[in-house]
mmCIF file of C-alpha atoms in Angstrom:
data_model
loop_
_atom_site.group_PDB
_atom_site.id
_atom_site.type_symbol
_atom_site.label_atom_id
_atom_site.label_comp_id
_atom_site.label_asym_id
_atom_site.label_seq_id
_atom_site.Cartn_x
_atom_site.Cartn_y
_atom_site.Cartn_z
ATOM 1 C CA MET A 80 0.194 -0.143 0.139
ATOM 2 C CA ALA A 81 2.106 2.783 -1.286
ATOM 3 C CA GLY A 82 1.339 6.597 -0.434
ATOM 4 C CA LEU A 83 2.018 9.225 2.287
ATOM 5 C CA LEU A 84 -0.632 11.373 3.781
ATOM 6 C CA SER A 85 0.552 14.385 1.958
ATOM 7 C CA PHE A 86 -0.692 17.779 1.114
ATOM 8 C CA ALA A 87 0.344 20.572 -1.566
ATOM 9 C CA ALA A 88 -0.597 24.004 -0.604
ATOM 10 C CA VAL A 89 -0.276 27.127 -2.865
ATOM 11 C CA SER A 90 1.870 29.796 -1.318
ATOM 12 C CA PRO A 91 0.611 33.284 -0.777
ATOM 13 C CA ASP A 92 2.954 34.774 -3.166
ATOM 14 C CA THR A 93 2.171 32.696 -6.023
ATOM 15 C CA LYS A 94 3.963 33.511 -9.209
ATOM 16 C CA LYS A 95 3.864 32.539 -12.783
ATOM 17 C CA VAL A 96 6.315 30.026 -14.191
ATOM 18 C CA GLY A 97 8.054 31.153 -17.706
ATOM 19 C CA ILE A 98 6.448 28.593 -19.876
ATOM 20 C CA GLN A 99 7.343 28.923 -23.638
ATOM 21 C CA GLU A 100 4.283 30.568 -25.469
ATOM 22 C CA LEU A 101 3.329 28.531 -28.177
ATOM 23 C CA PRO A 102 -0.118 28.861 -30.431
ATOM 24 C CA PRO A 103 -3.310 27.188 -28.470
ATOM 25 C CA PHE A 104 -5.100 24.245 -30.077
ATOM 26 C CA HIS A 105 -8.434 24.824 -31.582
ATOM 27 C CA ASP A 106 -9.062 21.149 -32.025
ATOM 28 C CA LYS A 107 -8.182 18.002 -30.580
ATOM 29 C CA LEU A 108 -4.608 17.161 -29.202
ATOM 30 C CA PRO A 109 -2.478 15.279 -32.312
ATOM 31 C CA LEU A 110 -2.002 11.658 -31.632
ATOM 32 C CA HIS A 111 0.746 9.641 -32.910
ATOM 33 C CA GLU A 112 0.921 5.854 -33.440
ATOM 34 C CA SER A 113 4.726 5.451 -32.421
ATOM 35 C CA ARG A 114 6.914 7.291 -30.030
ATOM 36 C CA ILE A 115 8.801 10.391 -31.833
ATOM 37 C CA ALA A 116 10.578 11.582 -28.486
ATOM 38 C CA SER A 117 11.623 10.157 -25.111
ATOM 39 C CA GLU A 118 9.564 12.545 -23.261
ATOM 40 C CA ASP A 119 6.238 11.843 -25.112
ATOM 41 C CA LEU A 120 3.440 11.118 -22.955
ATOM 42 C CA THR A 121 1.517 7.871 -23.508
ATOM 43 C CA VAL A 122 -2.200 7.600 -23.625
ATOM 44 C CA SER A 123 -4.285 4.535 -23.570
ATOM 45 C CA GLY A 124 -7.668 3.035 -22.822
ATOM 46 C CA ASP A 125 -10.933 4.656 -24.262
ATOM 47 C CA LEU A 126 -9.785 7.035 -26.710
ATOM 48 C CA PRO A 127 -12.302 8.406 -28.981
ATOM 49 C CA GLY A 128 -12.625 6.829 -32.544
ATOM 50 C CA LEU A 129 -9.776 4.379 -31.626
ATOM 51 C CA PRO A 130 -10.247 0.587 -30.707
ATOM 52 C CA ALA A 131 -10.545 -0.417 -27.283
ATOM 53 C CA LYS A 132 -7.279 -0.295 -25.165
ATOM 54 C CA ALA A 133 -5.660 1.679 -28.064
ATOM 55 C CA VAL A 134 -2.031 3.137 -27.071
ATOM 56 C CA ARG A 135 -0.968 6.421 -28.764
ATOM 57 C CA PHE A 136 1.399 9.128 -27.991
ATOM 58 C CA VAL A 137 1.376 12.921 -27.300
ATOM 59 C CA SER A 138 4.384 15.175 -27.882
ATOM 60 C CA TYR A 139 5.879 17.355 -24.980
ATOM 61 C CA PRO A 140 5.571 20.411 -27.350
ATOM 62 C CA ASP A 141 1.928 19.728 -28.110
ATOM 63 C CA LEU A 142 1.175 19.565 -24.532
ATOM 64 C CA LEU A 143 2.646 22.938 -23.761
ATOM 65 C CA ARG A 144 0.119 24.462 -26.167
ATOM 66 C CA LEU A 145 -2.538 23.495 -24.202
ATOM 67 C CA PRO A 146 -3.997 26.198 -21.635
ATOM 68 C CA GLN A 147 -1.338 26.353 -18.906
ATOM 69 C CA VAL A 148 -1.322 26.963 -15.081
ATOM 70 C CA ASN A 149 1.127 27.966 -12.888
ATOM 71 C CA PHE A 150 1.574 27.866 -9.132
ATOM 72 C CA LYS A 151 4.190 28.076 -6.395
ATOM 73 C CA VAL A 152 3.542 24.896 -4.064
ATOM 74 C CA THR A 153 5.349 24.648 -0.814
ATOM 75 C CA ASP A 154 3.982 21.420 0.693
ATOM 76 C CA ASP A 155 4.275 18.526 -1.856
ATOM 77 C CA PRO A 156 6.553 15.911 -0.455
ATOM 78 C CA ASN A 157 7.895 15.602 -4.252
ATOM 79 C CA PHE A 158 10.090 18.844 -3.271
ATOM 80 C CA LYS A 159 11.983 19.523 -0.470
ATOM 81 C CA GLU A 160 11.465 23.589 -0.646
ATOM 82 C CA ALA A 161 9.002 25.812 -2.291
ATOM 83 C CA THR A 162 8.911 24.884 -5.888
ATOM 84 C CA GLU A 163 7.229 26.681 -9.028
ATOM 85 C CA ILE A 164 5.421 24.508 -11.298
ATOM 86 C CA GLY A 165 3.879 24.786 -14.535
ATOM 87 C CA GLY A 166 1.518 22.540 -16.352
ATOM 88 C CA VAL A 167 -1.773 21.478 -17.562
ATOM 89 C CA TYR A 168 -5.046 20.496 -15.483
ATOM 90 C CA LEU A 169 -6.026 16.764 -16.085
ATOM 91 C CA GLU A 170 -9.555 18.040 -16.977
ATOM 92 C CA GLU A 171 -8.018 20.084 -19.872
ATOM 93 C CA VAL A 172 -6.341 17.150 -21.295
ATOM 94 C CA LEU A 173 -9.650 15.259 -21.405
ATOM 95 C CA ARG A 174 -10.964 18.044 -23.375
ATOM 96 C CA ALA A 175 -8.074 18.322 -25.579
ATOM 97 C CA LEU A 176 -8.349 14.508 -26.481
ATOM 98 C CA GLY A 177 -12.474 14.629 -26.847
ATOM 99 C CA ILE A 178 -13.048 12.547 -23.744
ATOM 100 C CA SER A 179 -16.044 12.892 -21.799
ATOM 101 C CA GLU A 180 -15.570 14.193 -18.107
ATOM 102 C CA GLU A 181 -18.656 12.442 -16.649
ATOM 103 C CA GLY A 182 -17.721 8.763 -16.031
ATOM 104 C CA THR A 183 -14.049 8.910 -16.814
ATOM 105 C CA LEU A 184 -11.432 7.336 -14.696
ATOM 106 C CA ILE A 185 -7.586 8.697 -15.226
ATOM 107 C CA ALA A 186 -4.991 6.503 -14.260
ATOM 108 C CA ALA A 187 -1.329 7.758 -14.231
ATOM 109 C CA ILE A 188 1.085 4.969 -14.691
ATOM 110 C CA CYS A 189 4.612 5.424 -13.525
ATOM 111 C CA ASP A 190 8.135 4.082 -14.374
ATOM 112 C CA ASP A 191 7.842 1.788 -11.327
ATOM 113 C CA LYS A 192 4.585 0.513 -11.989
ATOM 114 C CA TYR A 193 2.777 2.540 -9.422
ATOM 115 C CA GLU A 194 -0.672 3.883 -10.543
ATOM 116 C CA ALA A 195 -2.463 6.927 -9.021
ATOM 117 C CA HIS A 196 -6.225 7.086 -10.008
ATOM 118 C CA TYR A 197 -8.282 10.256 -10.559
ATOM 119 C CA PRO A 198 -11.987 9.672 -10.525
ATOM 120 C CA VAL A 199 -14.611 12.164 -11.345
ATOM 121 C CA ALA A 200 -15.061 13.538 -7.710
ATOM 122 C CA TYR A 201 -11.232 13.539 -7.178
ATOM 123 C CA ARG A 202 -10.824 15.796 -9.922
ATOM 124 C CA ALA A 203 -13.673 17.861 -9.576
ATOM 125 C CA ALA A 204 -12.712 18.635 -5.763
ATOM 126 C CA HIS A 205 -8.745 18.763 -6.259
ATOM 127 C CA HIS A 206 -7.912 19.768 -10.147
ATOM 128 C CA PRO A 207 -4.711 17.678 -10.529
ATOM 129 C CA ILE A 208 -2.136 19.295 -12.571
ATOM 130 C CA LEU A 209 -0.148 17.230 -15.124
ATOM 131 C CA VAL A 210 3.511 19.181 -14.497
ATOM 132 C CA LEU A 211 5.542 20.014 -17.326
ATOM 133 C CA GLN A 212 8.014 22.279 -16.006
ATOM 134 C CA ILE A 213 9.640 22.832 -12.545
ATOM 135 C CA ASN A 214 11.141 26.394 -11.737
ATOM 136 C CA GLY A 215 10.661 27.091 -15.233
ATOM 137 C CA LYS A 216 12.399 24.094 -17.001
ATOM 138 C CA PRO A 217 11.540 20.610 -18.136
ATOM 139 C CA LEU A 218 11.239 17.735 -15.721
ATOM 140 C CA SER A 219 14.200 15.944 -17.259
ATOM 141 C CA GLN A 220 16.256 18.939 -16.186
ATOM 142 C CA ARG A 221 15.458 18.662 -12.604
ATOM 143 C CA SER A 222 17.082 16.222 -10.173
ATOM 144 C CA ARG A 223 14.642 14.326 -7.981
ATOM 145 C CA THR A 224 15.338 15.018 -4.015
ATOM 146 C CA GLY A 225 17.062 12.030 -2.035
ATOM 147 C CA ASP A 226 17.877 9.911 -5.016
ATOM 148 C CA GLY A 227 19.434 11.943 -7.716
ATOM 149 C CA GLY A 228 17.171 10.716 -10.282
ATOM 150 C CA THR A 229 14.887 13.022 -12.350
ATOM 151 C CA TYR A 230 11.005 13.480 -11.866
ATOM 152 C CA GLY A 231 10.367 12.853 -15.204
ATOM 153 C CA PRO A 232 9.018 12.402 -17.642
ATOM 154 C CA TYR A 233 5.824 13.846 -15.922
ATOM 155 C CA LEU A 234 4.666 14.129 -12.575
ATOM 156 C CA ILE A 235 1.101 15.481 -11.051
ATOM 157 C CA SER A 236 0.764 17.738 -8.333
ATOM 158 C CA HIS A 237 -2.141 20.054 -7.079
ATOM 159 C CA ALA A 238 -2.126 24.288 -6.616
ATOM 160 C CA SER A 239 -3.316 23.155 -2.951
ATOM 161 C CA PHE A 240 -4.993 20.011 -1.435
ATOM 162 C CA THR A 241 -7.562 19.437 1.578
ATOM 163 C CA PRO A 242 -8.702 15.999 2.580
ATOM 164 C CA ARG A 243 -12.399 15.523 1.727
ATOM 165 C CA PHE A 244 -13.183 12.761 3.941
ATOM 166 C CA ARG A 245 -11.616 10.791 6.772
ATOM 167 C CA VAL A 246 -12.622 6.927 6.915
ATOM 168 C CA LEU A 247 -11.453 5.569 10.443
ATOM 169 C CA SER A 248 -8.002 6.347 10.892
ATOM 170 C CA TYR A 249 -7.446 6.946 7.052
ATOM 171 C CA ALA A 250 -7.769 10.241 5.540
ATOM 172 C CA GLU A 251 -7.960 11.110 2.039
ATOM 173 C CA GLU A 252 -4.224 11.499 0.343
ATOM 174 C CA ALA A 253 -3.114 13.484 -2.422
ATOM 175 C CA GLN A 254 -2.463 11.479 -5.380
ATOM 176 C CA ILE A 255 1.029 13.061 -6.483
ATOM 177 C CA PRO A 256 3.071 10.640 -8.372
ATOM 178 C CA ASN A 257 6.086 11.285 -10.167
ATOM 179 C CA GLY A 258 7.841 9.264 -13.024
ATOM 180 C CA VAL A 259 4.424 9.091 -14.703
ATOM 181 C CA LEU A 260 4.755 7.780 -18.195
ATOM 182 C CA GLU A 261 1.367 7.244 -19.228
ATOM 183 C CA LEU A 262 -2.231 8.406 -18.736
ATOM 184 C CA ARG A 263 -5.028 5.475 -19.100
ATOM 185 C CA PHE A 264 -8.503 6.601 -19.710
ATOM 186 C CA SER A 265 -11.103 4.058 -18.549
ATOM 187 C CA LYS A 266 -14.955 3.837 -17.396
ATOM 188 C CA GLU A 267 -14.869 4.531 -13.963
ATOM 189 C CA HIS A 268 -17.461 2.037 -12.985
ATOM 190 C CA GLU A 269 -15.472 -0.888 -14.712
ATOM 191 C CA VAL A 270 -12.517 0.093 -12.796
ATOM 192 C CA PHE A 271 -13.888 -0.064 -9.368
ATOM 193 C CA GLU A 272 -16.029 -3.021 -9.981
ATOM 194 C CA ALA A 273 -12.857 -5.070 -10.226
ATOM 195 C CA ILE A 274 -12.417 -4.352 -6.616
ATOM 196 C CA HIS A 275 -16.033 -4.059 -5.317
ATOM 197 C CA PRO A 276 -16.529 -6.062 -2.145
ATOM 198 C CA ARG A 277 -17.729 -9.845 -3.166
ATOM 199 C CA GLY A 278 -19.833 -12.494 -1.507
ATOM 200 C CA PRO A 279 -22.648 -12.454 1.190
ATOM 201 C CA SER A 280 -20.583 -10.306 3.550
ATOM 202 C CA ALA A 281 -19.860 -7.766 0.861
ATOM 203 C CA GLY A 282 -22.754 -5.247 1.958
ATOM 204 C CA GLY A 283 -21.383 -5.138 5.854
ATOM 205 C CA SER A 284 -20.226 -1.958 7.572
ATOM 206 C CA SER A 285 -16.490 -3.126 8.066
ATOM 207 C CA GLN A 286 -16.250 -4.465 4.510
ATOM 208 C CA ARG A 287 -17.633 -1.206 2.914
ATOM 209 C CA LEU A 288 -15.331 0.896 5.026
ATOM 210 C CA GLY A 289 -12.257 -1.358 3.992
ATOM 211 C CA TYR A 290 -13.160 -0.940 0.403
ATOM 212 C CA THR A 291 -13.080 2.904 0.464
ATOM 213 C CA ILE A 292 -9.507 2.644 1.891
ATOM 214 C CA ALA A 293 -8.344 -0.238 -0.253
ATOM 215 C CA ARG A 294 -9.487 1.792 -3.178
ATOM 216 C CA GLU A 295 -7.989 4.545 -2.321
ATOM 217 C CA ASN A 296 -4.571 3.184 -0.923
ATOM 218 C CA CYS A 297 -3.634 -0.381 -1.966
ATOM 219 C CA PHE A 298 -4.866 -0.077 -5.082
ATOM 220 C CA ARG A 299 -1.982 2.001 -6.322
ATOM 221 C CA CYS A 300 0.570 -0.851 -5.624
ATOM 222 C CA HIS A 301 -1.551 -3.911 -5.928
ATOM 223 C CA ASN A 302 -3.696 -4.915 -9.203
ATOM 224 C CA SER A 303 -7.092 -6.616 -9.779
ATOM 225 C CA GLY A 304 -6.947 -8.010 -13.212
ATOM 226 C CA ASP A 305 -6.379 -5.417 -15.821
ATOM 227 C CA TYR A 306 -6.699 -2.510 -13.268
ATOM 228 C CA GLY A 307 -4.527 -1.085 -10.400
ATOM 229 C CA GLY A 308 -0.849 -1.005 -10.023
ATOM 230 C CA ASN A 309 1.788 -3.604 -10.315
ATOM 231 C CA LYS A 310 4.516 -1.964 -8.342
ATOM 232 C CA SER A 311 4.287 -4.608 -5.589
ATOM 233 C CA GLY A 312 3.918 -7.698 -7.664
ATOM 234 C CA ARG A 313 1.522 -9.164 -5.281
ATOM 235 C CA PRO A 314 -2.339 -9.048 -6.947
ATOM 236 C CA TRP A 315 -5.703 -8.459 -5.134
ATOM 237 C CA SER A 316 -6.044 -12.370 -4.626
ATOM 238 C CA SER A 317 -2.761 -12.594 -2.884
ATOM 239 C CA LEU A 318 -3.797 -10.074 -0.477
ATOM 240 C CA ALA A 319 -7.126 -11.848 0.256
ATOM 241 C CA ARG A 320 -5.488 -15.152 0.857
ATOM 242 C CA LEU A 321 -3.323 -13.700 3.461
ATOM 243 C CA ALA A 322 -6.229 -11.840 4.849
ATOM 244 C CA GLN A 323 -8.103 -15.140 5.103
ATOM 245 C CA THR A 324 -5.394 -17.702 6.168
ATOM 246 C CA ASN A 325 -3.387 -15.197 8.724
ATOM 247 C CA PRO A 326 -5.437 -12.288 9.299
ATOM 248 C CA GLU A 327 -3.134 -11.256 12.206
ATOM 249 C CA ASP A 328 0.162 -11.104 10.206
ATOM 250 C CA PHE A 329 -2.190 -9.252 7.634
ATOM 251 C CA ALA A 330 -2.803 -6.667 9.682
ATOM 252 C CA ARG A 331 0.745 -6.362 11.110
ATOM 253 C CA TYR A 332 1.780 -6.388 7.647
ATOM 254 C CA ILE A 333 -0.157 -3.207 6.775
ATOM 255 C CA LYS A 334 0.782 -1.324 10.334
ATOM 256 C CA ASP A 335 4.619 -2.421 10.322
ATOM 257 C CA PRO A 336 5.777 -4.341 6.920
ATOM 258 C CA HIS A 337 9.167 -4.866 8.332
ATOM 259 C CA SER A 338 7.803 -6.738 11.260
ATOM 260 C CA VAL A 339 6.806 -9.453 8.977
ATOM 261 C CA ASN A 340 9.030 -9.199 6.237
ATOM 262 C CA ARG A 341 12.398 -7.395 6.639
ATOM 263 C CA PHE A 342 12.760 -7.149 3.055
ATOM 264 C CA ALA A 343 9.570 -5.273 2.234
ATOM 265 C CA GLN A 344 9.530 -2.048 0.314
ATOM 266 C CA MET A 345 5.983 -1.040 1.388
ATOM 267 C CA PRO A 346 5.876 1.813 3.670
ATOM 268 C CA GLY A 347 4.066 1.018 7.119
ATOM 269 C CA PHE A 348 0.987 2.631 8.351
ATOM 270 C CA PRO A 349 1.310 3.202 12.091
ATOM 271 C CA GLU A 350 -1.523 5.482 12.531
ATOM 272 C CA TYR A 351 -4.082 2.787 11.253
ATOM 273 C CA ASP A 352 -5.812 1.579 14.583
ATOM 274 C CA GLU A 353 -7.282 -1.640 15.291
ATOM 275 C CA VAL A 354 -10.592 -0.760 13.962
ATOM 276 C CA THR A 355 -9.146 0.129 10.503
ATOM 277 C CA LEU A 356 -7.088 -2.790 10.396
ATOM 278 C CA SER A 357 -10.131 -4.956 11.035
ATOM 279 C CA ALA A 358 -11.825 -3.390 8.416
ATOM 280 C CA LEU A 359 -9.111 -3.759 5.950
ATOM 281 C CA THR A 360 -9.047 -7.346 6.676
ATOM 282 C CA ALA A 361 -12.669 -8.034 6.511
ATOM 283 C CA TYR A 362 -12.983 -6.379 3.049
ATOM 284 C CA PHE A 363 -10.274 -8.553 1.501
ATOM 285 C CA GLN A 364 -11.777 -11.606 3.188
ATOM 286 C CA THR A 365 -14.555 -11.138 0.709
ATOM 287 C CA PHE A 366 -12.114 -12.127 -2.297
ATOM 288 C CA ALA A 367 -11.080 -15.046 -0.465
ATOM 289 C CA SER A 368 -12.565 -17.555 -2.717
ATOM 290 C CA GLY A 369 -11.827 -15.451 -5.847
ATOM 291 C CA SER A 370 -10.023 -16.132 -9.042
ATOM 292 C CA SER A 371 -6.139 -16.148 -8.724
ATOM 293 C CA SER A 372 -6.017 -14.089 -11.697
ATOM 294 C CA GLN A 373 -7.428 -11.348 -9.686
#
């Protein structure tokens, strides 16, 4: 379960980032069948006029021709200090591709197979930004804090972030991935159906609460079929088996992964209390008899 409880705030002295002025588009973004440059953004999924699960590429210069927004963010943990970002709202990317806002979920797929998810309600509340420049320069020219890598080819941030809700010990988290390679556009109800609680206990209160937390958190690194992240290498069915056969270890792994596996790369969630851990366990147990392909 990847992700930190993190908030990006706009500084009071917000100022514009110098982004190259290019003629705006009056029609849809041009899509290319093959990659032209390393910084091309991959787009896939439900693309108008193309076969299902089509894959196309959008050039960086063309993204710069979309309406740009500019903010100075001060509390995005991708950055160790106040940082000027410039880019385009994900809503604007939808418009430029001719994709309907209604019912569309955007998944940002990263170089480490992590996925961030932007359903309709999240976009309406938080207006995530596909970042094209940091302090006036392309992401490929900006070193990432901590490991010396780069942020690119793309990352997603916000002008500001305030959680909309809390579920037990979980507060809504900002979806702020870096190393974004691809945006996938899917029908929201189909994506979330893949992880909806199953079986006769699916309607229980604990199961519903656990579902909300898992959808917001676990789904970034663990997949169910075609949907969800693959960073962990452990699909939904694997989590379900552990929750069913050893619920104590399942709860301990969430709270403190290294107490179960000293090689674990997943961050722990020490703030999760027993009620929260029980809700997650009950939710995943509804999948215990599911297909191993999930």
